[in-house]
Short mmCIF file of C-alpha atoms in Angstrom, two decimals:
data_model
loop_
_atom_site.label_atom_id
_atom_site.label_comp_id
_atom_site.label_asym_id
_atom_site.label_seq_id
_atom_site.Cartn_x
_atom_site.Cartn_y
_atom_site.Cartn_z
CA MET A 1 -17.50 -28.40 -58.18
CA ASP A 2 -17.46 -28.61 -54.38
CA PHE A 3 -19.09 -25.97 -52.22
CA ALA A 4 -15.80 -24.27 -51.25
CA THR A 5 -14.79 -23.88 -54.89
CA PHE A 6 -18.25 -22.60 -55.73
CA LEU A 7 -18.07 -20.05 -52.90
CA ILE A 8 -14.59 -18.94 -53.93
CA GLN A 9 -15.73 -18.45 -57.52
CA ILE A 10 -18.71 -16.42 -56.30
CA LEU A 11 -16.37 -14.22 -54.25
CA ASN A 12 -13.97 -13.84 -57.19
CA GLY A 13 -16.84 -12.99 -59.54
CA VAL A 14 -18.25 -10.42 -57.13
CA GLN A 15 -14.82 -8.86 -56.60
CA TYR A 16 -14.21 -8.66 -60.34
CA GLY A 17 -17.70 -7.24 -60.75
CA PHE A 18 -17.00 -4.52 -58.18
CA THR A 19 -13.76 -3.59 -59.94
CA LEU A 20 -15.62 -3.39 -63.25
CA PHE A 21 -18.35 -1.33 -61.61
CA LEU A 22 -15.88 1.35 -60.53
CA VAL A 23 -14.74 1.76 -64.13
CA ALA A 24 -18.14 1.27 -65.79
CA SER A 25 -20.06 3.62 -63.47
CA GLY A 26 -17.87 6.54 -64.54
CA LEU A 27 -18.13 5.52 -68.17
CA THR A 28 -21.92 5.28 -68.06
CA LEU A 29 -22.31 8.60 -66.23
CA ILE A 30 -20.02 10.37 -68.68
CA PHE A 31 -21.90 8.96 -71.64
CA GLY A 32 -25.39 9.21 -70.13
CA ILE A 33 -25.09 12.72 -68.77
CA MET A 34 -22.52 14.40 -70.94
CA GLY A 35 -23.22 12.47 -74.13
CA ILE A 36 -19.49 11.84 -74.45
CA ILE A 37 -18.11 8.54 -75.72
CA ASN A 38 -14.86 8.40 -73.80
CA LEU A 39 -12.68 5.66 -75.23
CA ALA A 40 -9.85 6.87 -72.99
CA HIS A 41 -11.70 5.74 -69.86
CA GLY A 42 -9.80 2.44 -69.81
CA ALA A 43 -6.56 4.39 -70.06
CA PHE A 44 -7.55 6.18 -66.83
CA TYR A 45 -7.64 2.75 -65.17
CA MET A 46 -4.11 2.15 -66.48
CA VAL A 47 -2.94 5.57 -65.28
CA GLY A 48 -4.29 4.73 -61.81
CA ALA A 49 -2.48 1.39 -61.77
CA TYR A 50 0.82 2.98 -62.86
CA LEU A 51 0.38 5.78 -60.32
CA SER A 52 0.04 3.23 -57.55
CA PHE A 53 3.10 1.35 -58.88
CA TRP A 54 5.17 4.56 -59.10
CA LEU A 55 4.00 6.03 -55.79
CA PHE A 56 4.44 2.67 -54.06
CA GLY A 57 8.04 2.70 -55.26
CA ILE A 58 8.54 6.07 -53.55
CA THR A 59 6.46 5.64 -50.39
CA GLU A 60 6.56 1.83 -49.99
CA SER A 61 2.94 1.95 -48.89
CA LEU A 62 -0.07 1.20 -51.07
CA TRP A 63 -2.30 3.23 -48.74
CA ILE A 64 -0.15 6.37 -49.07
CA ALA A 65 0.13 5.73 -52.81
CA ILE A 66 -3.66 5.68 -53.06
CA LEU A 67 -4.03 8.75 -50.82
CA ILE A 68 -1.70 10.72 -53.07
CA GLY A 69 -2.84 9.11 -56.31
CA LEU A 70 -6.55 9.77 -55.89
CA PRO A 71 -6.33 13.59 -55.83
CA ILE A 72 -3.92 13.37 -58.76
CA MET A 73 -6.54 11.40 -60.71
CA ILE A 74 -9.23 13.99 -59.86
CA VAL A 75 -7.03 16.85 -61.09
CA PHE A 76 -5.99 14.79 -64.12
CA GLY A 77 -9.65 14.12 -65.02
CA TYR A 78 -10.57 17.77 -64.50
CA ALA A 79 -7.72 18.92 -66.74
CA ILE A 80 -8.65 16.47 -69.52
CA GLU A 81 -12.29 17.60 -69.35
CA ARG A 82 -11.48 21.31 -69.42
CA LEU A 83 -8.68 21.20 -71.99
CA ALA A 84 -10.03 18.60 -74.39
CA ILE A 85 -13.46 17.07 -73.80
CA SER A 86 -15.29 20.36 -73.16
CA LEU A 87 -14.40 21.51 -76.67
CA LEU A 88 -16.46 18.70 -78.15
CA TYR A 89 -19.81 18.88 -76.35
CA LYS A 90 -21.54 20.34 -79.36
CA ARG A 91 -19.73 18.14 -81.86
CA ASP A 92 -20.72 14.84 -83.36
CA HIS A 93 -19.83 11.59 -81.55
CA LEU A 94 -17.25 10.85 -84.25
CA TYR A 95 -15.12 13.78 -83.03
CA GLN A 96 -15.34 12.48 -79.46
CA VAL A 97 -14.30 9.00 -80.56
CA LEU A 98 -11.34 10.42 -82.48
CA LEU A 99 -10.25 12.67 -79.63
CA SER A 100 -10.56 10.01 -76.95
CA TYR A 101 -8.77 7.47 -79.17
CA GLY A 102 -6.02 10.05 -79.57
CA LEU A 103 -5.91 10.35 -75.79
CA ILE A 104 -5.41 6.58 -75.50
CA LEU A 105 -2.42 6.80 -77.84
CA VAL A 106 -0.95 9.77 -75.96
CA LEU A 107 -1.43 8.17 -72.53
CA ASN A 108 -0.05 4.80 -73.67
CA GLU A 109 2.99 6.52 -75.17
CA MET A 110 3.54 8.59 -72.03
CA GLN A 111 3.29 5.43 -69.94
CA LYS A 112 6.01 3.80 -72.07
CA ILE A 113 8.25 6.89 -71.82
CA LEU A 114 7.82 7.15 -68.05
CA TRP A 115 7.72 3.50 -67.00
CA GLY A 116 8.84 1.40 -69.98
CA SER A 117 7.22 -1.70 -71.46
CA ASP A 118 7.88 -4.18 -68.66
CA PHE A 119 5.27 -5.96 -66.62
CA ASN A 120 5.37 -4.67 -63.05
CA SER A 121 3.76 -5.65 -59.80
CA VAL A 122 2.57 -3.95 -56.65
CA PRO A 123 2.67 -6.13 -53.52
CA VAL A 124 -0.38 -6.71 -51.37
CA PRO A 125 -0.06 -4.65 -48.14
CA ASP A 126 1.43 -6.74 -45.31
CA ALA A 127 -1.60 -6.40 -43.07
CA LEU A 128 -3.79 -7.96 -45.75
CA SER A 129 -1.42 -10.49 -47.26
CA ILE A 130 -3.07 -13.35 -45.44
CA SER A 131 -5.65 -15.90 -46.46
CA ILE A 132 -8.63 -17.35 -44.70
CA PRO A 133 -9.42 -21.08 -44.90
CA MET A 134 -12.42 -22.00 -46.98
CA GLY A 135 -13.07 -25.72 -46.93
CA ASN A 136 -9.91 -27.38 -48.13
CA GLN A 137 -8.82 -24.16 -49.84
CA GLU A 138 -7.78 -20.65 -48.87
CA TYR A 139 -9.05 -17.27 -49.95
CA PRO A 140 -6.90 -14.10 -49.93
CA VAL A 141 -8.13 -11.45 -47.52
CA TYR A 142 -7.03 -8.68 -49.87
CA ARG A 143 -9.69 -9.74 -52.39
CA LEU A 144 -12.35 -9.52 -49.67
CA PHE A 145 -10.96 -6.13 -48.72
CA VAL A 146 -11.21 -4.91 -52.32
CA SER A 147 -14.85 -6.07 -52.48
CA LEU A 148 -15.58 -4.34 -49.18
CA VAL A 149 -14.01 -1.04 -50.26
CA CYS A 150 -15.82 -1.16 -53.60
CA MET A 151 -19.08 -1.90 -51.77
CA VAL A 152 -18.56 1.19 -49.61
CA ILE A 153 -17.85 3.28 -52.72
CA ALA A 154 -20.89 1.86 -54.54
CA SER A 155 -23.08 2.64 -51.50
CA SER A 156 -21.63 6.17 -51.30
CA MET A 157 -22.36 6.66 -54.98
CA TYR A 158 -25.92 5.48 -54.43
CA ILE A 159 -26.37 7.97 -51.59
CA ILE A 160 -24.80 10.84 -53.55
CA ILE A 161 -26.89 10.17 -56.64
CA SER A 162 -30.18 9.44 -54.93
CA LYS A 163 -30.09 11.67 -51.86
CA THR A 164 -28.02 14.78 -52.52
CA ARG A 165 -28.60 17.94 -54.51
CA LEU A 166 -25.59 17.13 -56.69
CA GLY A 167 -27.17 13.74 -57.42
CA MET A 168 -30.45 15.41 -58.36
CA MET A 169 -28.60 17.68 -60.76
CA ILE A 170 -26.79 14.71 -62.29
CA ARG A 171 -30.06 12.82 -62.77
CA ALA A 172 -31.80 15.91 -64.12
CA GLY A 173 -28.94 16.68 -66.52
CA ALA A 174 -29.05 13.11 -67.82
CA THR A 175 -32.56 13.57 -69.20
CA HIS A 176 -33.04 17.30 -69.95
CA ARG A 177 -29.67 19.02 -70.20
CA GLU A 178 -31.02 22.29 -71.65
CA MET A 179 -33.83 22.52 -69.14
CA THR A 180 -31.38 22.00 -66.30
CA GLN A 181 -29.42 25.00 -67.55
CA ALA A 182 -32.56 27.07 -68.07
CA LEU A 183 -33.36 26.52 -64.39
CA GLY A 184 -30.07 28.08 -63.36
CA ILE A 185 -27.76 25.09 -63.00
CA ASN A 186 -24.23 25.44 -64.33
CA ILE A 187 -24.15 22.25 -66.35
CA SER A 188 -20.50 22.74 -67.37
CA ARG A 189 -19.53 22.55 -63.72
CA ILE A 190 -21.63 19.39 -63.27
CA PHE A 191 -19.93 17.90 -66.35
CA ALA A 192 -16.48 18.75 -64.98
CA ILE A 193 -17.37 17.16 -61.62
CA VAL A 194 -18.81 14.03 -63.22
CA PHE A 195 -15.84 13.61 -65.54
CA SER A 196 -13.29 14.16 -62.77
CA LEU A 197 -15.05 11.71 -60.46
CA GLY A 198 -15.41 9.20 -63.29
CA ALA A 199 -11.68 9.44 -64.00
CA ALA A 200 -10.92 9.15 -60.28
CA LEU A 201 -13.10 6.04 -59.93
CA ALA A 202 -11.41 4.38 -62.91
CA GLY A 203 -8.00 5.38 -61.54
CA PHE A 204 -8.88 4.12 -58.08
CA SER A 205 -10.00 0.84 -59.56
CA GLY A 206 -6.60 0.55 -61.26
CA MET A 207 -4.80 1.40 -58.01
CA ILE A 208 -6.65 -1.05 -55.81
CA ASP A 209 -6.54 -3.74 -58.49
CA ALA A 210 -2.77 -3.39 -59.05
CA PRO A 211 -1.78 -5.91 -56.35
CA LEU A 212 -4.18 -8.47 -57.87
CA SER A 213 -3.00 -8.18 -61.46
CA SER A 214 0.21 -7.07 -63.09
CA VAL A 215 0.74 -3.46 -64.06
CA TYR A 216 1.49 -3.53 -67.78
CA PRO A 217 1.27 -1.42 -70.95
CA GLY A 218 -2.17 -1.20 -72.55
CA MET A 219 -3.89 -2.78 -69.54
CA GLY A 220 -6.76 -0.29 -69.93
CA ASP A 221 -7.78 -1.56 -73.35
CA TYR A 222 -9.35 -4.81 -72.18
CA ILE A 223 -11.12 -3.21 -69.22
CA LEU A 224 -12.57 -0.56 -71.56
CA ILE A 225 -14.14 -3.18 -73.81
CA ILE A 226 -15.55 -5.11 -70.84
CA SER A 227 -16.84 -1.86 -69.32
CA PHE A 228 -18.69 -1.07 -72.52
CA VAL A 229 -20.23 -4.55 -72.36
CA VAL A 230 -21.26 -3.80 -68.76
CA ILE A 231 -22.97 -0.50 -69.58
CA VAL A 232 -24.68 -1.90 -72.65
CA ILE A 233 -26.08 -4.75 -70.52
CA GLY A 234 -27.09 -2.41 -67.70
CA GLY A 235 -28.49 0.35 -69.92
CA ILE A 236 -26.45 3.38 -70.93
CA GLY A 237 -26.58 6.17 -68.37
CA SER A 238 -27.86 4.02 -65.51
CA VAL A 239 -25.58 3.61 -62.49
CA LYS A 240 -27.88 0.92 -61.14
CA GLY A 241 -27.58 -0.79 -64.51
CA ALA A 242 -23.80 -0.51 -64.37
CA PHE A 243 -23.84 -2.21 -60.97
CA VAL A 244 -26.07 -5.10 -62.03
CA GLY A 245 -24.26 -5.40 -65.38
CA ALA A 246 -20.86 -5.47 -63.67
CA MET A 247 -21.97 -8.20 -61.28
CA LEU A 248 -23.44 -10.29 -64.10
CA VAL A 249 -20.31 -9.90 -66.22
CA GLY A 250 -18.02 -10.56 -63.23
CA LEU A 251 -19.85 -13.77 -62.32
CA ALA A 252 -20.34 -14.91 -65.94
CA ASP A 253 -16.66 -14.39 -66.71
CA THR A 254 -15.49 -16.19 -63.56
CA PHE A 255 -17.83 -19.17 -63.90
CA GLY A 256 -17.32 -19.24 -67.68
CA LYS A 257 -13.63 -19.89 -67.15
CA ILE A 258 -14.42 -22.79 -64.82
CA LEU A 259 -17.43 -24.36 -66.49
CA LEU A 260 -16.83 -23.58 -70.17
CA PRO A 261 -13.09 -23.00 -70.42
CA GLU A 262 -12.98 -23.42 -74.21
CA PHE A 263 -15.70 -20.80 -74.67
CA SER A 264 -14.75 -18.53 -71.76
CA SER A 265 -13.81 -15.57 -73.93
CA MET A 266 -17.27 -15.66 -75.54
CA VAL A 267 -19.41 -16.03 -72.44
CA ILE A 268 -19.85 -12.35 -71.56
CA TYR A 269 -20.56 -11.41 -75.18
CA ALA A 270 -23.15 -14.17 -75.42
CA LEU A 271 -24.67 -12.83 -72.20
CA MET A 272 -24.77 -9.33 -73.70
CA ALA A 273 -26.39 -10.62 -76.89
CA LEU A 274 -29.07 -12.50 -74.94
CA ILE A 275 -29.90 -9.50 -72.79
CA LEU A 276 -30.05 -7.20 -75.81
CA LEU A 277 -32.40 -9.60 -77.57
CA TRP A 278 -34.67 -9.43 -74.54
CA ARG A 279 -34.23 -5.72 -73.74
CA PRO A 280 -32.50 -3.77 -76.53
CA GLN A 281 -32.12 -0.75 -74.23
CA GLY A 282 -30.31 -2.82 -71.58
CA LEU A 283 -31.65 -3.90 -68.20
CA PHE A 284 -32.22 -0.40 -66.78
CA GLY A 285 -31.96 1.76 -69.90
CA ARG A 286 -34.73 3.89 -71.32
CA PRO A 287 -36.20 2.88 -74.67
CA THR A 288 -35.23 5.41 -77.32
CA MET T 1 -37.48 55.42 -63.81
CA CYS T 2 -37.03 51.63 -63.37
CA SER T 3 -35.37 49.62 -66.16
CA PRO T 4 -37.75 47.33 -68.01
CA ILE T 5 -37.57 43.76 -66.74
CA LEU T 6 -36.79 42.60 -70.25
CA GLU T 7 -35.63 44.60 -73.22
CA VAL T 8 -35.06 42.96 -76.60
CA SER T 9 -33.57 45.12 -79.33
CA GLY T 10 -32.66 44.27 -82.90
CA LEU T 11 -32.66 40.53 -82.13
CA HIS T 12 -31.52 38.25 -84.94
CA THR T 13 -31.27 34.49 -84.45
CA HIS T 14 -30.23 31.71 -86.82
CA TYR T 15 -30.54 27.95 -86.76
CA GLY T 16 -27.51 27.07 -88.83
CA ALA T 17 -28.09 28.75 -92.20
CA SER T 18 -31.77 29.50 -91.46
CA HIS T 19 -32.42 33.07 -90.41
CA ILE T 20 -35.34 32.83 -87.97
CA LEU T 21 -35.60 36.15 -86.13
CA HIS T 22 -35.13 39.36 -88.11
CA GLY T 23 -34.49 42.25 -85.76
CA ILE T 24 -37.13 41.82 -83.06
CA ASN T 25 -37.73 44.70 -80.63
CA PHE T 26 -39.90 44.80 -77.52
CA SER T 27 -39.69 45.59 -73.85
CA ILE T 28 -41.61 44.41 -70.81
CA LYS T 29 -42.21 46.33 -67.59
CA ALA T 30 -42.57 44.81 -64.14
CA GLY T 31 -45.96 43.26 -63.46
CA GLU T 32 -47.07 43.10 -67.08
CA CYS T 33 -48.56 40.00 -68.64
CA ILE T 34 -47.55 39.68 -72.27
CA SER T 35 -48.96 37.44 -74.96
CA LEU T 36 -46.36 36.45 -77.52
CA MET T 37 -48.43 35.36 -80.50
CA GLY T 38 -48.12 34.23 -84.08
CA ARG T 39 -48.86 31.22 -86.22
CA ASN T 40 -46.65 28.11 -86.11
CA GLY T 41 -43.08 28.70 -87.23
CA MET T 42 -43.17 32.49 -86.81
CA GLY T 43 -40.39 32.55 -84.21
CA LYS T 44 -42.15 32.53 -80.81
CA THR T 45 -40.21 29.63 -79.29
CA THR T 46 -36.98 30.82 -80.93
CA THR T 47 -37.50 34.22 -79.29
CA ILE T 48 -37.84 32.51 -75.92
CA ARG T 49 -34.84 30.27 -76.55
CA SER T 50 -32.79 33.32 -77.48
CA ILE T 51 -33.85 35.20 -74.34
CA PHE T 52 -32.69 32.23 -72.25
CA GLY T 53 -29.47 31.83 -74.23
CA LEU T 54 -30.44 28.32 -75.37
CA THR T 55 -30.23 29.42 -79.00
CA PRO T 56 -27.91 32.39 -78.73
CA ALA T 57 -28.74 35.54 -80.68
CA THR T 58 -26.51 36.23 -83.65
CA ARG T 59 -27.13 39.97 -83.49
CA GLY T 60 -28.95 42.45 -81.29
CA ARG T 61 -29.19 42.94 -77.54
CA ILE T 62 -31.15 41.31 -74.72
CA ARG T 63 -31.22 43.13 -71.40
CA VAL T 64 -32.65 41.82 -68.15
CA LEU T 65 -33.21 44.54 -65.55
CA GLY T 66 -30.85 46.75 -67.54
CA ASN T 67 -28.03 44.15 -67.66
CA ASP T 68 -26.87 42.91 -71.04
CA VAL T 69 -27.30 39.13 -71.04
CA THR T 70 -26.92 38.53 -74.78
CA THR T 71 -23.72 36.52 -74.50
CA LEU T 72 -24.27 34.98 -71.07
CA SER T 73 -24.72 31.24 -70.59
CA PRO T 74 -28.28 29.95 -69.99
CA HIS T 75 -27.73 29.25 -66.30
CA SER T 76 -26.42 32.79 -65.69
CA ILE T 77 -29.41 34.28 -67.50
CA ALA T 78 -31.84 32.15 -65.49
CA ARG T 79 -30.17 33.31 -62.29
CA MET T 80 -30.94 36.92 -63.22
CA GLY T 81 -34.56 36.19 -62.31
CA LEU T 82 -36.00 34.36 -65.30
CA GLY T 83 -38.17 31.29 -64.92
CA LEU T 84 -39.11 29.01 -67.81
CA VAL T 85 -42.06 26.70 -68.31
CA PRO T 86 -40.87 25.09 -71.53
CA GLU T 87 -42.74 23.66 -74.46
CA GLY T 88 -43.22 19.93 -73.79
CA ARG T 89 -43.03 20.39 -69.96
CA GLN T 90 -39.60 18.78 -69.68
CA ILE T 91 -40.07 17.75 -66.10
CA PHE T 92 -37.31 15.46 -64.86
CA PRO T 93 -38.63 11.88 -65.05
CA ASP T 94 -35.99 10.38 -62.75
CA LEU T 95 -36.63 12.89 -59.97
CA SER T 96 -39.54 12.75 -57.56
CA VAL T 97 -42.05 15.58 -57.57
CA LYS T 98 -40.42 16.98 -54.42
CA GLU T 99 -36.97 16.76 -56.01
CA ASN T 100 -38.24 18.44 -59.18
CA LEU T 101 -39.46 21.30 -57.00
CA THR T 102 -36.55 21.65 -54.61
CA MET T 103 -33.54 20.96 -56.83
CA THR T 104 -33.46 24.44 -58.32
CA ALA T 105 -35.29 26.28 -55.54
CA ARG T 106 -33.64 29.58 -54.72
CA PRO T 107 -34.59 32.98 -53.33
CA GLY T 108 -35.51 35.87 -55.58
CA LEU T 109 -33.02 38.55 -56.57
CA ASP T 110 -33.92 40.52 -53.43
CA GLY T 111 -33.17 37.47 -51.26
CA SER T 112 -36.79 36.82 -50.36
CA TRP T 113 -38.62 33.51 -50.65
CA ALA T 114 -41.99 34.56 -52.07
CA TRP T 115 -42.52 30.99 -53.32
CA THR T 116 -41.65 28.24 -50.87
CA LEU T 117 -42.47 24.55 -51.11
CA GLU T 118 -45.34 25.11 -48.69
CA ARG T 119 -46.84 27.91 -50.74
CA VAL T 120 -46.44 26.02 -53.99
CA LEU T 121 -48.20 22.99 -52.51
CA GLN T 122 -50.99 25.17 -51.16
CA THR T 123 -51.39 26.79 -54.57
CA PHE T 124 -51.24 23.51 -56.46
CA PRO T 125 -52.87 20.88 -54.18
CA PRO T 126 -52.59 18.02 -56.74
CA LEU T 127 -48.82 18.10 -56.27
CA ALA T 128 -49.03 17.75 -52.49
CA ALA T 129 -50.51 14.26 -52.84
CA ARG T 130 -47.85 13.21 -55.35
CA LEU T 131 -44.66 14.46 -53.68
CA SER T 132 -42.95 11.09 -53.56
CA ASN T 133 -44.01 10.02 -57.06
CA MET T 134 -41.46 10.17 -59.83
CA GLY T 135 -41.92 12.76 -62.54
CA ASN T 136 -42.79 10.15 -65.16
CA GLN T 137 -45.61 8.78 -63.01
CA LEU T 138 -47.68 11.96 -63.32
CA SER T 139 -50.48 12.64 -65.80
CA GLY T 140 -49.93 15.25 -68.51
CA GLY T 141 -51.88 17.88 -66.55
CA GLU T 142 -49.99 17.15 -63.35
CA GLN T 143 -46.69 17.35 -65.21
CA GLN T 144 -47.70 20.75 -66.58
CA ILE T 145 -48.61 22.02 -63.12
CA LEU T 146 -45.30 20.66 -61.84
CA SER T 147 -43.47 22.48 -64.62
CA ILE T 148 -45.11 25.77 -63.61
CA ALA T 149 -44.51 25.11 -59.90
CA ARG T 150 -40.86 24.21 -60.58
CA ALA T 151 -40.31 27.53 -62.33
CA LEU T 152 -42.01 29.42 -59.46
CA MET T 153 -39.68 27.75 -56.96
CA THR T 154 -36.83 29.72 -58.54
CA ASN T 155 -38.70 32.87 -57.40
CA PRO T 156 -38.45 34.54 -60.80
CA GLN T 157 -39.03 38.17 -61.67
CA LEU T 158 -40.18 37.10 -65.11
CA LEU T 159 -41.99 33.84 -65.83
CA VAL T 160 -42.12 32.59 -69.41
CA LEU T 161 -44.76 29.99 -70.25
CA ASP T 162 -44.26 28.35 -73.64
CA GLU T 163 -47.30 26.32 -74.77
CA ALA T 164 -48.31 25.53 -71.22
CA THR T 165 -51.67 24.04 -72.25
CA GLU T 166 -50.55 22.16 -75.33
CA GLY T 167 -51.81 18.60 -75.70
CA LEU T 168 -54.02 18.71 -72.62
CA ALA T 169 -57.69 17.81 -72.29
CA PRO T 170 -60.10 20.79 -72.22
CA LEU T 171 -60.81 20.46 -68.49
CA VAL T 172 -57.10 20.27 -67.68
CA ARG T 173 -56.43 23.27 -69.96
CA LYS T 174 -59.03 25.22 -68.02
CA LYS T 175 -57.26 24.30 -64.79
CA ILE T 176 -53.88 25.39 -66.19
CA TRP T 177 -55.32 28.74 -67.28
CA SER T 178 -56.70 29.28 -63.80
CA VAL T 179 -53.22 28.50 -62.44
CA ILE T 180 -51.69 31.04 -64.85
CA GLN T 181 -54.30 33.58 -63.73
CA GLN T 182 -53.33 32.91 -60.08
CA VAL T 183 -49.66 33.40 -60.90
CA LYS T 184 -50.43 36.64 -62.74
CA GLU T 185 -52.37 37.92 -59.74
CA THR T 186 -49.30 37.49 -57.56
CA GLY T 187 -47.69 40.26 -59.60
CA ILE T 188 -45.06 38.19 -61.39
CA THR T 189 -44.27 39.49 -64.85
CA THR T 190 -45.26 36.86 -67.41
CA ILE T 191 -44.82 36.08 -71.08
CA ILE T 192 -47.34 33.59 -72.42
CA VAL T 193 -47.10 31.67 -75.66
CA ASP T 194 -50.13 29.51 -76.39
CA LYS T 195 -52.30 28.28 -79.21
CA ASP T 196 -55.45 29.30 -77.34
CA VAL T 197 -55.45 32.87 -78.64
CA ASP T 198 -58.84 33.82 -77.21
CA THR T 199 -57.89 32.94 -73.64
CA GLN T 200 -54.48 34.56 -74.10
CA LEU T 201 -56.17 37.80 -75.12
CA LYS T 202 -58.39 37.67 -72.04
CA VAL T 203 -55.47 37.12 -69.66
CA SER T 204 -52.76 39.41 -71.03
CA ASP T 205 -52.24 43.18 -70.72
CA LYS T 206 -50.07 43.54 -73.78
CA SER T 207 -49.53 41.53 -76.92
CA ILE T 208 -46.74 40.99 -79.40
CA VAL T 209 -47.55 39.35 -82.72
CA LEU T 210 -44.73 37.77 -84.69
CA VAL T 211 -44.86 37.16 -88.41
CA LYS T 212 -41.93 35.42 -90.11
CA GLY T 213 -39.53 36.44 -87.38
CA ARG T 214 -40.59 40.10 -87.29
CA VAL T 215 -42.86 42.01 -84.91
CA ALA T 216 -46.10 42.69 -86.77
CA PHE T 217 -47.93 44.15 -83.77
CA SER T 218 -46.83 45.30 -80.34
CA GLY T 219 -49.14 47.13 -77.97
CA ASP T 220 -52.02 46.86 -75.53
CA THR T 221 -54.07 43.70 -75.89
CA SER T 222 -57.24 45.80 -75.90
CA GLU T 223 -55.86 47.55 -78.99
CA LEU T 224 -55.29 44.18 -80.67
CA VAL T 225 -58.78 43.00 -79.79
CA ALA T 226 -60.18 46.22 -81.22
CA ASN T 227 -58.22 45.69 -84.41
CA PRO T 228 -59.72 42.60 -86.04
CA ASP T 229 -57.64 43.09 -89.19
CA VAL T 230 -54.40 42.21 -87.36
CA HIS T 231 -56.18 39.38 -85.63
CA ILE T 232 -57.54 37.87 -88.84
CA GLN T 233 -54.42 38.53 -90.91
CA HIS T 234 -51.80 37.18 -88.53
CA LEU T 235 -53.48 34.92 -86.00
CA SER T 236 -56.45 33.18 -87.59
CA VAL T 237 -55.81 29.66 -88.77
#
């Protein structure tokens, strides 16, 4: 592998890792703080991708599609949390799994009714549909842009969680939910905020990723499984863990396809198994 | 005449099918220091959890400053001027000491800031040196002080301390009792639950003794001290 190819694979791995992070960070927060196993989180990624496809068809601009789609995802997440998830906080995880699996079926069916079963595409915005030379190869600027945007979002998340009062409440609620309430914090509101933002992040990931991959039925299923791998590697409930886990999975998947093509589908699971053997609670998780 | 700060009447609480509290009645006036006593499993912590709405009452009424809070959510009850120092400290391990103190800081019901960060740090100097440490980096005694300080930062009308000296070394326990004494002297109404009955009796004005989820004694602590039968029957191990 020459240096240019190596560099391109690094960039691809990092970009894939960032995309995974946007989905996995919401998933890990929702599970870590609210104790909710949300199998429908991947479907939120799909909803985001289809929103960008649909809104692009109307506005002919990915930027406007994202500007309109993001608030829709926030409201969508809020509605799901209030109307469905909030009814299950005191129930066993099995109920949550059943409900969120039901949500996957409903959302997949709605997607088919609204947009059919075809594979669709969203074009890369004109201003970014260029490539930069890298050795004897070229690298698309849009991928760099996606990494940059995700980096800004990851940094904003870090600041919100580590420096703001909302972040303190989220961290406090993750460890002692009852105590947080007994100190006067409306934990239901925090849950609604976390769930809405988690849904919006997954949706945004789907929107920004749409020009890089096709928009197709059931596209959230694979990303859900990979996101669970990410949060198990990083440690459930840890955003920092989700970031490191996403980068490891992104790079392992990308290099696995190049270096071990016949085993590429196993590489990330082997990585997860190795990390769990070393740290059963994940890289940044708390021992139970 | 002012409403009692806390009024509990006919309180029944269940954990699933288990009936824990059987019609508890008591009331607390402003400025009083109450000992809530009883052997293990008699319903002390359940009473506190019910007052805070963490284990909601199944029957009866809880009033805070005359307002019925029986069906309110825990955060709404806390915001009516109740501060909790819970069993097991429950400080937030992923927050720094400063964050633990400031996250839920708020003025009292009258809008005044009797307890500010500065005052808390003056009152509890060990915390001042540990402000940037994370909660899980503190010793047990420091965590307990932090738990008390955190509750004071909500500027409560009523402070409830549940097993505040549990599991601590004798010297640290002594320090915590002196902290509780300081808090009491500021005029905050307090409910104390603790295994150290002798110190509790020295500190409190009134006492409530629970036996199997019922009030077996309620009155002045001096009366309880003068009545060794109650003491021996319901509190001796």
